[in-house]
Amino acid sequence: DPKGRFFYHSIGVGDFRGTGKKDLWIATDFNSDKIFLNQGQKFELSTMETTNSRFGMNSEVMYLDGDQPPHIFVSHTYRQGYM
């Protein structure tokens, strides 16, 4: 974020919409996670619901049993009194 309001920590890559194009899940600290959808020539910020943990440190995308859409695991960290 150019204004320094949060930090991008990890990018998970997967086809979240079943389009055959790889989209991006970005775990962020101090803000909600972000999803960028692959529109072919560019990625656009999605309005899809994400976690609102505000402490995302890592994101992993996996296809359990070969199903669609993929499952997304986001690890978090939090220390009492930090924020």
CSV table of N, CA, C and O in Angstrom, one decimal:
chain,number,residue,atom,x,y,z
A,1,ASP,N,0.8,-1.2,0.0
A,1,ASP,CA,0.0,0.0,0.0
A,1,ASP,C,0.9,1.2,0.0
A,1,ASP,O,1.7,1.4,0.9
A,2,PRO,N,0.7,2.1,-1.0
A,2,PRO,CA,1.6,3.3,-1.0
A,2,PRO,C,1.5,4.2,0.2
A,2,PRO,O,2.4,5.0,0.4
A,3,LYS,N,0.4,4.2,0.9
A,3,LYS,CA,0.2,5.1,2.0
A,3,LYS,C,0.7,4.4,3.3
A,3,LYS,O,0.6,5.0,4.4
A,4,GLY,N,1.2,3.2,3.2
A,4,GLY,CA,1.7,2.5,4.4
A,4,GLY,C,0.7,2.0,5.4
A,4,GLY,O,1.1,1.9,6.6
A,5,ARG,N,-0.5,1.8,5.0
A,5,ARG,CA,-1.5,1.4,6.0
A,5,ARG,C,-1.5,-0.1,6.3
A,5,ARG,O,-2.1,-0.6,7.2
A,6,PHE,N,-0.9,-0.9,5.4
A,6,PHE,CA,-0.8,-2.4,5.7
A,6,PHE,C,0.3,-2.9,4.9
A,6,PHE,O,0.9,-2.3,4.0
A,7,PHE,N,0.6,-4.2,5.1
A,7,PHE,CA,1.7,-4.9,4.5
A,7,PHE,C,1.3,-6.1,3.8
A,7,PHE,O,0.5,-6.9,4.3
A,8,TYR,N,1.7,-6.3,2.5
A,8,TYR,CA,1.5,-7.6,1.8
A,8,TYR,C,2.5,-8.6,2.3
A,8,TYR,O,3.7,-8.3,2.2
A,9,HIS,N,2.1,-9.8,2.7
A,9,HIS,CA,3.0,-10.8,3.2
A,9,HIS,C,3.1,-12.0,2.3
A,9,HIS,O,4.2,-12.6,2.3
A,10,SER,N,2.1,-12.4,1.7
A,10,SER,CA,2.2,-13.7,0.9
A,10,SER,C,1.1,-13.7,-0.2
A,10,SER,O,0.0,-13.1,0.0
A,11,ILE,N,1.4,-14.3,-1.3
A,11,ILE,CA,0.5,-14.5,-2.4
A,11,ILE,C,0.2,-15.9,-2.6
A,11,ILE,O,1.1,-16.8,-2.8
A,12,GLY,N,-1.1,-16.3,-2.6
A,12,GLY,CA,-1.6,-17.6,-3.0
A,12,GLY,C,-2.1,-17.5,-4.4
A,12,GLY,O,-2.9,-16.6,-4.7
A,13,VAL,N,-1.8,-18.5,-5.2
A,13,VAL,CA,-2.2,-18.5,-6.6
A,13,VAL,C,-3.2,-19.7,-6.9
A,13,VAL,O,-2.9,-20.8,-6.5
A,14,GLY,N,-4.4,-19.4,-7.5
A,14,GLY,CA,-5.3,-20.4,-7.8
A,14,GLY,C,-6.4,-19.9,-8.6
A,14,GLY,O,-6.6,-18.7,-8.8
A,15,ASP,N,-7.2,-20.8,-9.2
A,15,ASP,CA,-8.3,-20.4,-10.1
A,15,ASP,C,-9.6,-20.4,-9.2
A,15,ASP,O,-10.3,-21.4,-9.0
A,16,PHE,N,-9.9,-19.2,-8.6
A,16,PHE,CA,-11.0,-19.1,-7.7
A,16,PHE,C,-12.3,-19.0,-8.3
A,16,PHE,O,-13.3,-19.2,-7.6
A,17,ARG,N,-12.4,-18.8,-9.6
A,17,ARG,CA,-13.7,-18.7,-10.3
A,17,ARG,C,-14.0,-19.8,-11.3
A,17,ARG,O,-15.1,-19.8,-11.9
A,18,GLY,N,-13.1,-20.7,-11.5
A,18,GLY,CA,-13.3,-21.8,-12.4
A,18,GLY,C,-13.2,-21.3,-13.9
A,18,GLY,O,-13.7,-21.9,-14.8
A,19,THR,N,-12.4,-20.2,-14.1
A,19,THR,CA,-12.2,-19.7,-15.5
A,19,THR,C,-11.0,-20.3,-16.2
A,19,THR,O,-10.8,-20.0,-17.4
A,20,GLY,N,-10.2,-21.0,-15.5
A,20,GLY,CA,-8.9,-21.5,-16.1
A,20,GLY,C,-7.8,-20.5,-16.0
A,20,GLY,O,-6.7,-20.8,-16.4
A,21,LYS,N,-8.0,-19.3,-15.4
A,21,LYS,CA,-7.0,-18.3,-15.2
A,21,LYS,C,-6.6,-18.3,-13.7
A,21,LYS,O,-7.5,-18.4,-12.9
A,22,LYS,N,-5.4,-18.1,-13.5
A,22,LYS,CA,-4.9,-18.0,-12.1
A,22,LYS,C,-5.1,-16.7,-11.5
A,22,LYS,O,-4.6,-15.6,-12.0
A,23,ASP,N,-5.8,-16.6,-10.4
A,23,ASP,CA,-6.1,-15.4,-9.6
A,23,ASP,C,-5.2,-15.4,-8.4
A,23,ASP,O,-4.5,-16.4,-8.1
A,24,LEU,N,-5.1,-14.2,-7.7
A,24,LEU,CA,-4.2,-14.0,-6.6
A,24,LEU,C,-4.9,-13.8,-5.3
A,24,LEU,O,-5.8,-12.9,-5.3
A,25,TRP,N,-4.6,-14.4,-4.2
A,25,TRP,CA,-5.1,-14.1,-2.9
A,25,TRP,C,-3.9,-13.6,-2.1
A,25,TRP,O,-2.8,-14.2,-2.0
A,26,ILE,N,-4.0,-12.4,-1.6
A,26,ILE,CA,-2.8,-11.7,-0.9
A,26,ILE,C,-3.2,-11.6,0.5
A,26,ILE,O,-4.1,-10.9,0.9
A,27,ALA,N,-2.4,-12.2,1.4
A,27,ALA,CA,-2.5,-12.1,2.8
A,27,ALA,C,-1.9,-10.7,3.2
A,27,ALA,O,-0.8,-10.4,2.8
A,28,THR,N,-2.6,-9.9,4.0
A,28,THR,CA,-2.2,-8.6,4.4
A,28,THR,C,-2.2,-8.5,5.9
A,28,THR,O,-3.0,-9.1,6.6
A,29,ASP,N,-1.3,-7.7,6.4
A,29,ASP,CA,-1.3,-7.3,7.9
A,29,ASP,C,-1.8,-5.9,8.0
A,29,ASP,O,-1.5,-5.1,7.2
A,30,PHE,N,-2.7,-5.7,9.0
A,30,PHE,CA,-3.3,-4.5,9.3
A,30,PHE,C,-4.4,-4.1,8.4
A,30,PHE,O,-4.8,-2.9,8.3
A,31,ASN,N,-4.9,-5.0,7.6
A,31,ASN,CA,-6.1,-4.8,6.7
A,31,ASN,C,-6.6,-6.1,6.3
A,31,ASN,O,-6.1,-7.2,6.5
A,32,SER,N,-7.8,-6.1,5.6
A,32,SER,CA,-8.4,-7.3,5.1
A,32,SER,C,-7.5,-7.9,4.0
A,32,SER,O,-6.9,-7.1,3.2
A,33,ASP,N,-7.6,-9.2,3.8
A,33,ASP,CA,-6.9,-9.8,2.7
A,33,ASP,C,-7.5,-9.3,1.4
A,33,ASP,O,-8.6,-8.9,1.3
A,34,LYS,N,-6.7,-9.4,0.3
A,34,LYS,CA,-7.1,-9.0,-1.0
A,34,LYS,C,-7.1,-10.1,-2.0
A,34,LYS,O,-6.3,-11.0,-2.0
A,35,ILE,N,-8.1,-10.1,-2.9
A,35,ILE,CA,-8.2,-11.0,-4.1
A,35,ILE,C,-8.1,-10.2,-5.3
A,35,ILE,O,-8.8,-9.2,-5.5
A,36,PHE,N,-7.1,-10.6,-6.2
A,36,PHE,CA,-7.0,-9.9,-7.5
A,36,PHE,C,-7.4,-11.0,-8.5
A,36,PHE,O,-6.8,-12.1,-8.6
A,37,LEU,N,-8.3,-10.7,-9.4
A,37,LEU,CA,-8.8,-11.6,-10.4
A,37,LEU,C,-8.1,-11.4,-11.7
A,37,LEU,O,-8.0,-10.2,-12.2
A,38,ASN,N,-7.7,-12.5,-12.3
A,38,ASN,CA,-7.0,-12.4,-13.6
A,38,ASN,C,-8.1,-12.2,-14.7
A,38,ASN,O,-8.9,-13.0,-15.0
A,39,GLN,N,-7.9,-11.0,-15.4
A,39,GLN,CA,-8.8,-10.6,-16.4
A,39,GLN,C,-8.2,-10.8,-17.8
A,39,GLN,O,-8.6,-10.2,-18.8
A,40,GLY,N,-7.1,-11.5,-17.9
A,40,GLY,CA,-6.4,-11.8,-19.1
A,40,GLY,C,-5.2,-10.9,-19.3
A,40,GLY,O,-4.1,-11.4,-19.1
A,41,GLN,N,-5.3,-9.6,-19.5
A,41,GLN,CA,-4.2,-8.7,-19.7
A,41,GLN,C,-3.9,-8.0,-18.4
A,41,GLN,O,-2.8,-7.3,-18.3
A,42,LYS,N,-4.7,-8.1,-17.4
A,42,LYS,CA,-4.5,-7.4,-16.1
A,42,LYS,C,-5.2,-8.1,-15.0
A,42,LYS,O,-6.1,-8.9,-15.2
A,43,PHE,N,-4.8,-7.7,-13.8
A,43,PHE,CA,-5.5,-8.2,-12.6
A,43,PHE,C,-6.3,-7.1,-12.0
A,43,PHE,O,-5.9,-5.9,-11.9
A,44,GLU,N,-7.6,-7.4,-11.6
A,44,GLU,CA,-8.4,-6.4,-11.0
A,44,GLU,C,-8.8,-6.8,-9.5
A,44,GLU,O,-9.0,-7.9,-9.3
A,45,LEU,N,-8.8,-5.8,-8.6
A,45,LEU,CA,-9.2,-6.1,-7.2
A,45,LEU,C,-10.6,-6.5,-7.2
A,45,LEU,O,-11.5,-5.9,-7.8
A,46,SER,N,-10.8,-7.6,-6.5
A,46,SER,CA,-12.2,-8.3,-6.4
A,46,SER,C,-13.0,-7.7,-5.3
A,46,SER,O,-12.5,-7.2,-4.3
A,47,THR,N,-14.3,-7.8,-5.5
A,47,THR,CA,-15.2,-7.5,-4.4
A,47,THR,C,-15.6,-8.7,-3.6
A,47,THR,O,-16.5,-8.6,-2.7
A,48,MET,N,-15.0,-9.9,-3.9
A,48,MET,CA,-15.3,-11.1,-3.2
A,48,MET,C,-15.0,-10.9,-1.7
A,48,MET,O,-14.1,-10.2,-1.3
A,49,GLU,N,-15.8,-11.6,-0.9
A,49,GLU,CA,-15.5,-11.6,0.6
A,49,GLU,C,-14.2,-12.3,0.9
A,49,GLU,O,-13.9,-13.4,0.4
A,50,THR,N,-13.4,-11.7,1.8
A,50,THR,CA,-12.2,-12.3,2.2
A,50,THR,C,-12.2,-12.3,3.8
A,50,THR,O,-13.1,-11.8,4.4
A,51,THR,N,-11.2,-12.9,4.3
A,51,THR,CA,-11.1,-12.8,5.8
A,51,THR,C,-10.9,-11.4,6.2
A,51,THR,O,-10.3,-10.5,5.5
A,52,ASN,N,-11.3,-11.1,7.4
A,52,ASN,CA,-11.1,-9.7,8.0
A,52,ASN,C,-10.3,-9.8,9.3
A,52,ASN,O,-10.5,-9.1,10.2
A,53,SER,N,-9.3,-10.7,9.2
A,53,SER,CA,-8.5,-10.9,10.4
A,53,SER,C,-7.5,-9.8,10.7
A,53,SER,O,-7.2,-9.5,11.9
A,54,ARG,N,-7.1,-9.1,9.7
A,54,ARG,CA,-6.1,-8.0,9.8
A,54,ARG,C,-4.7,-8.5,10.2
A,54,ARG,O,-3.9,-7.7,10.6
A,55,PHE,N,-4.4,-9.8,10.2
A,55,PHE,CA,-3.1,-10.3,10.7
A,55,PHE,C,-2.6,-11.4,9.8
A,55,PHE,O,-1.9,-12.3,10.2
A,56,GLY,N,-2.9,-11.4,8.5
A,56,GLY,CA,-2.5,-12.4,7.6
A,56,GLY,C,-1.0,-12.4,7.3
A,56,GLY,O,-0.4,-11.4,7.0
A,57,MET,N,-0.4,-13.6,7.5
A,57,MET,CA,1.0,-13.7,7.4
A,57,MET,C,1.4,-14.6,6.2
A,57,MET,O,2.5,-14.5,5.6
A,58,ASN,N,0.6,-15.6,5.9
A,58,ASN,CA,0.9,-16.5,4.8
A,58,ASN,C,-0.4,-17.0,4.2
A,58,ASN,O,-1.4,-17.1,4.8
A,59,SER,N,-0.4,-17.3,2.9
A,59,SER,CA,-1.6,-17.8,2.2
A,59,SER,C,-1.2,-19.0,1.3
A,59,SER,O,-0.2,-18.9,0.6
A,60,GLU,N,-2.0,-20.1,1.4
A,60,GLU,CA,-1.7,-21.2,0.6
A,60,GLU,C,-3.0,-21.6,-0.1
A,60,GLU,O,-4.1,-21.6,0.6
A,61,VAL,N,-3.0,-22.0,-1.3
A,61,VAL,CA,-4.1,-22.4,-2.1
A,61,VAL,C,-3.9,-23.9,-2.4
A,61,VAL,O,-2.9,-24.3,-2.8
A,62,MET,N,-5.0,-24.7,-2.1
A,62,MET,CA,-4.9,-26.1,-2.4
A,62,MET,C,-6.2,-26.6,-3.0
A,62,MET,O,-7.3,-26.1,-2.6
A,63,TYR,N,-6.1,-27.6,-3.8
A,63,TYR,CA,-7.3,-28.3,-4.4
A,63,TYR,C,-7.4,-29.6,-3.7
A,63,TYR,O,-6.8,-30.6,-4.1
A,64,LEU,N,-8.2,-29.7,-2.7
A,64,LEU,CA,-8.5,-31.0,-1.9
A,64,LEU,C,-9.3,-31.9,-2.8
A,64,LEU,O,-10.4,-31.4,-3.2
A,65,ASP,N,-8.9,-33.1,-3.0
A,65,ASP,CA,-9.7,-34.1,-3.8
A,65,ASP,C,-10.0,-33.6,-5.2
A,65,ASP,O,-10.9,-34.0,-5.8
A,66,GLY,N,-9.2,-32.6,-5.7
A,66,GLY,CA,-9.3,-32.2,-7.1
A,66,GLY,C,-10.6,-31.3,-7.3
A,66,GLY,O,-11.0,-31.2,-8.4
A,67,ASP,N,-11.1,-30.8,-6.2
A,67,ASP,CA,-12.4,-30.0,-6.4
A,67,ASP,C,-12.2,-28.6,-6.7
A,67,ASP,O,-11.1,-28.1,-6.7
A,68,GLN,N,-13.2,-27.9,-7.1
A,68,GLN,CA,-13.2,-26.5,-7.5
A,68,GLN,C,-14.3,-25.8,-6.8
A,68,GLN,O,-15.4,-26.4,-6.7
A,69,PRO,N,-14.3,-24.7,-6.2
A,69,PRO,CA,-13.1,-23.9,-6.1
A,69,PRO,C,-12.0,-24.4,-5.1
A,69,PRO,O,-12.4,-25.3,-4.3
A,70,PRO,N,-10.8,-23.8,-5.1
A,70,PRO,CA,-9.8,-24.3,-4.2
A,70,PRO,C,-10.1,-23.9,-2.8
A,70,PRO,O,-10.9,-23.0,-2.5
A,71,HIS,N,-9.4,-24.5,-1.9
A,71,HIS,CA,-9.4,-24.1,-0.5
A,71,HIS,C,-8.3,-23.2,-0.2
A,71,HIS,O,-7.2,-23.4,-0.8
A,72,ILE,N,-8.5,-22.2,0.7
A,72,ILE,CA,-7.5,-21.2,0.9
A,72,ILE,C,-7.2,-21.3,2.4
A,72,ILE,O,-8.1,-21.2,3.3
A,73,PHE,N,-5.9,-21.4,2.8
A,73,PHE,CA,-5.5,-21.4,4.2
A,73,PHE,C,-4.6,-20.2,4.4
A,73,PHE,O,-3.7,-19.9,3.6
A,74,VAL,N,-5.0,-19.4,5.4
A,74,VAL,CA,-4.2,-18.1,5.7
A,74,VAL,C,-3.8,-18.2,7.2
A,74,VAL,O,-4.7,-18.4,8.0
A,75,SER,N,-2.5,-18.2,7.4
A,75,SER,CA,-2.0,-18.2,8.8
A,75,SER,C,-2.1,-16.7,9.3
A,75,SER,O,-1.9,-15.8,8.5
A,76,HIS,N,-2.2,-16.6,10.6
A,76,HIS,CA,-2.4,-15.3,11.2
A,76,HIS,C,-1.4,-15.2,12.5
A,76,HIS,O,-1.1,-16.3,13.0
A,77,THR,N,-1.1,-14.1,12.8
A,77,THR,CA,-0.4,-13.9,14.1
A,77,THR,C,-1.0,-12.6,14.8
A,77,THR,O,-1.4,-11.7,14.1
A,78,TYR,N,-1.0,-12.8,16.1
A,78,TYR,CA,-1.6,-11.7,16.9
A,78,TYR,C,-1.0,-11.7,18.3
A,78,TYR,O,-0.8,-12.8,18.9
A,79,ARG,N,-0.6,-10.6,18.8
A,79,ARG,CA,-0.1,-10.5,20.1
A,79,ARG,C,-1.0,-9.5,20.9
A,79,ARG,O,-1.2,-8.3,20.4
A,80,GLN,N,-1.5,-9.9,22.0
A,80,GLN,CA,-2.4,-9.0,22.8
A,80,GLN,C,-1.8,-7.7,23.1
A,80,GLN,O,-0.6,-7.6,23.5
A,81,GLY,N,-2.5,-6.6,22.9
A,81,GLY,CA,-2.0,-5.3,23.2
A,81,GLY,C,-1.2,-4.6,22.1
A,81,GLY,O,-0.7,-3.5,22.2
A,82,TYR,N,-0.9,-5.4,21.0
A,82,TYR,CA,-0.1,-4.9,19.9
A,82,TYR,C,-0.7,-3.7,19.2
A,82,TYR,O,-0.1,-2.8,18.8
A,83,MET,N,-2.0,-3.9,18.9
A,83,MET,CA,-2.8,-2.9,18.1
A,83,MET,C,-3.7,-2.1,19.0
A,83,MET,O,-4.5,-2.6,19.8
